[in-house]
Amino acid sequence: MIEWLFPMPVYCHKPTFDEIFLVQNEIKKNLPNIIENDNWDKPEGWEDEVETNIGHRWHSIADYGLTNLEQYIQKHTDLYRNELEPFMNNDIFLSHSWFNLNKAGHSQEWHAHTDSFISGVYYYQTNGHDGDLMFKNTNQFAQRGFFPTGKKVPEKVFYSPVEGMILLFPGWMDHRVQVNKTEDTRITVAFNWLTVNTLRKGLIKDERTNK
């Protein structure tokens, strides 16, 4: 028999309507202010086109008081950690969160959140066809197609977006977002959990420029 060694856990939850009713309404209520108040630039060094406030604000969830979203994320992060029982089971806190607006033709290149304990994304608005999230096999030989890469050991795994879906994964896992080939805008909230006991809020420029 084949024994599967060293699996890599990605947490995926697709909710019912009732589960996300308060979360969706909370974001809907605050989104006009978020879009109006924040800068939506492609960060320096990013290759693919995307609009995000990651370079403008440390913690969108905290700054805009999205408590229902924070509780939803906390609930599923606890489920993820409790099921895994990792050696590094430190106290963690939601340290950084940002909105992404993926319009027609937008995508995001391969990257990882190497300073993060756990990373994740919440899908607020999607038509389900506006770009899958892709994870790269963490084994460097599988990434290059060496045996036993194939149907049972894929080079990449794809997650199609669903409204209200939450994905959680180790921050160091390589991932990317496929091109949005539709005319609709996908809106997501991405976030990082850290073990360092420092909470950052407010605008990034305040810290970088001392203004």
Short mmCIF file of C-alpha atoms in Angstrom, two decimals:
data_model
loop_
_atom_site.label_atom_id
_atom_site.label_comp_id
_atom_site.label_asym_id
_atom_site.label_seq_id
_atom_site.Cartn_x
_atom_site.Cartn_y
_atom_site.Cartn_z
CA MET A 1 0.00 0.00 0.00
CA ILE A 2 1.03 3.61 -0.51
CA GLU A 3 1.53 5.76 2.55
CA TRP A 4 1.24 9.52 2.07
CA LEU A 5 4.03 11.29 3.91
CA PHE A 6 4.33 14.97 4.86
CA PRO A 7 0.94 16.34 3.82
CA MET A 8 0.52 20.13 3.77
CA PRO A 9 -2.67 21.36 5.45
CA VAL A 10 -4.73 24.10 3.81
CA TYR A 11 -7.97 25.02 5.55
CA CYS A 12 -10.98 25.75 3.33
CA HIS A 13 -14.48 26.56 4.57
CA LYS A 14 -17.41 27.30 2.25
CA PRO A 15 -20.20 28.80 4.37
CA THR A 16 -23.96 28.79 4.41
CA PHE A 17 -25.80 32.06 3.85
CA ASP A 18 -26.64 32.37 7.55
CA GLU A 19 -23.00 31.98 8.60
CA ILE A 20 -21.81 35.05 6.70
CA PHE A 21 -24.92 37.26 6.74
CA LEU A 22 -23.55 39.64 9.38
CA VAL A 23 -20.04 39.59 7.92
CA GLN A 24 -21.20 40.43 4.41
CA ASN A 25 -23.49 43.23 5.59
CA GLU A 26 -20.72 44.68 7.74
CA ILE A 27 -18.31 44.84 4.80
CA LYS A 28 -21.02 46.19 2.48
CA LYS A 29 -21.74 49.01 4.92
CA ASN A 30 -18.08 50.00 5.32
CA LEU A 31 -16.78 49.37 1.80
CA PRO A 32 -17.66 52.80 0.32
CA ASN A 33 -15.64 54.52 3.06
CA ILE A 34 -12.77 52.07 2.68
CA ILE A 35 -12.58 52.65 -1.08
CA GLU A 36 -12.88 56.43 -0.71
CA ASN A 37 -10.42 56.85 2.16
CA ASP A 38 -7.59 54.54 1.14
CA ASN A 39 -5.02 54.56 -1.64
CA TRP A 40 -5.38 51.75 -4.17
CA ASP A 41 -2.00 51.44 -5.82
CA LYS A 42 -0.02 48.48 -7.09
CA PRO A 43 2.77 48.17 -4.51
CA GLU A 44 6.32 48.84 -5.65
CA GLY A 45 7.99 45.67 -6.88
CA TRP A 46 4.77 43.83 -7.70
CA GLU A 47 4.68 42.61 -11.29
CA ASP A 48 0.99 41.89 -11.93
CA GLU A 49 -1.80 44.45 -11.99
CA VAL A 50 -3.91 44.61 -8.84
CA GLU A 51 -5.50 47.33 -6.72
CA THR A 52 -4.89 46.97 -3.00
CA ASN A 53 -4.56 49.10 0.13
CA ILE A 54 -1.76 46.89 1.51
CA GLY A 55 0.73 49.71 1.07
CA HIS A 56 -1.54 52.29 2.69
CA ARG A 57 -2.99 50.78 5.84
CA TRP A 58 -1.65 48.23 8.33
CA HIS A 59 -4.88 46.68 9.50
CA SER A 60 -8.10 47.36 7.62
CA ILE A 61 -10.16 45.02 9.81
CA ALA A 62 -9.14 46.81 13.01
CA ASP A 63 -9.17 50.34 11.58
CA TYR A 64 -12.68 50.01 10.18
CA GLY A 65 -14.10 48.03 13.10
CA LEU A 66 -15.02 44.91 11.12
CA THR A 67 -15.71 42.90 14.26
CA ASN A 68 -17.96 40.29 12.65
CA LEU A 69 -15.30 39.54 10.06
CA GLU A 70 -12.63 39.37 12.76
CA GLN A 71 -14.71 36.91 14.80
CA TYR A 72 -15.35 34.78 11.71
CA ILE A 73 -11.62 34.65 10.96
CA GLN A 74 -10.78 33.93 14.61
CA LYS A 75 -13.27 31.05 14.77
CA HIS A 76 -11.87 29.28 11.73
CA THR A 77 -8.24 29.96 12.64
CA ASP A 78 -8.88 28.30 16.01
CA LEU A 79 -10.42 25.28 14.26
CA TYR A 80 -7.44 25.08 11.91
CA ARG A 81 -4.84 25.22 14.69
CA ASN A 82 -6.68 22.90 17.06
CA GLU A 83 -6.99 20.18 14.45
CA LEU A 84 -3.30 20.41 13.50
CA GLU A 85 -1.83 20.44 17.02
CA PRO A 86 1.47 21.99 15.82
CA PHE A 87 4.67 22.07 17.89
CA MET A 88 4.73 25.85 17.49
CA ASN A 89 1.38 26.56 19.09
CA ASN A 90 2.26 30.04 20.33
CA ASP A 91 -0.24 32.73 21.13
CA ILE A 92 -0.96 34.57 17.89
CA PHE A 93 -2.80 37.73 16.95
CA LEU A 94 -4.30 39.14 13.78
CA SER A 95 -1.59 41.60 12.86
CA HIS A 96 -2.18 42.80 9.31
CA SER A 97 -5.17 42.87 6.97
CA TRP A 98 -5.88 44.49 3.62
CA PHE A 99 -8.41 44.63 0.79
CA ASN A 100 -7.73 43.55 -2.77
CA LEU A 101 -9.75 44.74 -5.76
CA ASN A 102 -9.13 42.38 -8.66
CA LYS A 103 -10.65 43.95 -11.74
CA ALA A 104 -10.71 42.66 -15.33
CA GLY A 105 -7.19 41.61 -16.35
CA HIS A 106 -5.84 41.73 -12.80
CA SER A 107 -3.86 38.90 -11.20
CA GLN A 108 -1.13 38.36 -8.66
CA GLU A 109 2.23 36.70 -9.18
CA TRP A 110 3.72 33.88 -7.12
CA HIS A 111 4.58 35.03 -3.61
CA ALA A 112 4.58 34.00 0.04
CA HIS A 113 4.04 35.82 3.34
CA THR A 114 7.30 34.72 4.92
CA ASP A 115 6.89 36.91 8.00
CA SER A 116 3.53 35.35 8.80
CA PHE A 117 2.63 32.43 11.08
CA ILE A 118 -0.69 31.80 9.32
CA SER A 119 -2.04 33.65 6.29
CA GLY A 120 -5.53 33.69 4.90
CA VAL A 121 -8.12 35.25 2.64
CA TYR A 122 -11.84 35.95 2.89
CA TYR A 123 -13.88 36.26 -0.32
CA TYR A 124 -16.38 39.08 -0.04
CA GLN A 125 -17.37 39.46 -3.70
CA THR A 126 -16.79 37.00 -6.52
CA ASN A 127 -18.64 35.48 -9.47
CA GLY A 128 -16.72 32.23 -9.03
CA HIS A 129 -14.90 32.60 -12.34
CA ASP A 130 -12.73 35.67 -11.73
CA GLY A 131 -9.46 33.89 -10.95
CA ASP A 132 -8.59 30.83 -8.86
CA LEU A 133 -6.14 30.90 -5.98
CA MET A 134 -3.26 28.55 -6.75
CA PHE A 135 -0.90 26.81 -4.34
CA LYS A 136 2.43 25.39 -5.43
CA ASN A 137 3.50 21.97 -4.17
CA THR A 138 5.92 22.61 -1.31
CA ASN A 139 8.28 19.86 -2.50
CA GLN A 140 10.87 21.41 -4.81
CA PHE A 141 11.10 18.27 -6.96
CA ALA A 142 7.33 18.07 -7.44
CA GLN A 143 7.40 21.74 -8.45
CA ARG A 144 9.62 20.74 -11.38
CA GLY A 145 7.60 17.71 -12.41
CA PHE A 146 9.87 14.94 -11.11
CA PHE A 147 8.43 11.54 -10.14
CA PRO A 148 5.90 11.01 -8.64
CA THR A 149 4.35 14.27 -9.83
CA GLY A 150 1.11 13.62 -11.68
CA LYS A 151 -2.58 13.09 -11.05
CA LYS A 152 -2.10 12.00 -7.43
CA VAL A 153 0.81 14.37 -6.68
CA PRO A 154 0.03 17.65 -8.45
CA GLU A 155 2.48 20.47 -9.08
CA LYS A 156 -0.25 22.98 -8.25
CA VAL A 157 -3.67 22.97 -6.59
CA PHE A 158 -6.46 25.38 -7.55
CA TYR A 159 -9.23 26.84 -5.36
CA SER A 160 -12.13 28.48 -7.16
CA PRO A 161 -13.52 31.47 -5.24
CA VAL A 162 -16.86 31.35 -3.43
CA GLU A 163 -18.46 34.26 -1.61
CA GLY A 164 -17.85 33.93 2.12
CA MET A 165 -15.19 31.25 1.66
CA ILE A 166 -12.17 31.45 3.93
CA LEU A 167 -8.80 29.86 3.18
CA LEU A 168 -6.01 29.50 5.75
CA PHE A 169 -2.48 28.24 5.12
CA PRO A 170 1.10 28.50 6.41
CA GLY A 171 2.35 31.95 5.47
CA TRP A 172 5.44 30.57 3.76
CA MET A 173 3.44 28.58 1.16
CA ASP A 174 3.86 29.89 -2.39
CA HIS A 175 0.58 31.00 -3.93
CA ARG A 176 -0.76 33.21 -6.70
CA VAL A 177 -4.05 34.46 -8.15
CA GLN A 178 -5.00 33.70 -11.73
CA VAL A 179 -6.00 36.42 -14.18
CA ASN A 180 -9.54 37.74 -13.84
CA LYS A 181 -10.91 37.13 -17.34
CA THR A 182 -14.37 38.46 -16.51
CA GLU A 183 -15.65 42.04 -16.39
CA ASP A 184 -16.56 41.77 -12.70
CA THR A 185 -14.43 42.92 -9.77
CA ARG A 186 -13.48 40.35 -7.14
CA ILE A 187 -13.06 41.79 -3.64
CA THR A 188 -11.13 39.91 -0.99
CA VAL A 189 -9.75 40.60 2.45
CA ALA A 190 -6.33 39.06 3.07
CA PHE A 191 -4.70 38.82 6.48
CA ASN A 192 -1.73 37.57 8.48
CA TRP A 193 -1.40 36.10 11.95
CA LEU A 194 1.85 36.74 13.83
CA THR A 195 3.35 35.59 17.10
CA VAL A 196 5.05 38.93 17.81
CA ASN A 197 3.11 40.92 20.36
CA THR A 198 2.90 44.17 18.40
CA LEU A 199 -0.38 45.50 17.05
CA ARG A 200 -0.08 48.01 14.21
CA LYS A 201 -2.93 50.29 13.23
CA GLY A 202 -3.34 53.44 11.19
CA LEU A 203 -1.62 54.52 7.99
CA ILE A 204 1.71 53.07 6.93
CA LYS A 205 3.03 56.46 5.75
CA ASP A 206 2.78 57.77 9.34
CA GLU A 207 5.45 55.30 10.45
CA ARG A 208 7.61 55.42 7.35
CA THR A 209 7.78 59.21 7.01
CA ASN A 210 7.09 60.25 10.63
CA LYS A 211 4.30 62.48 9.35
#
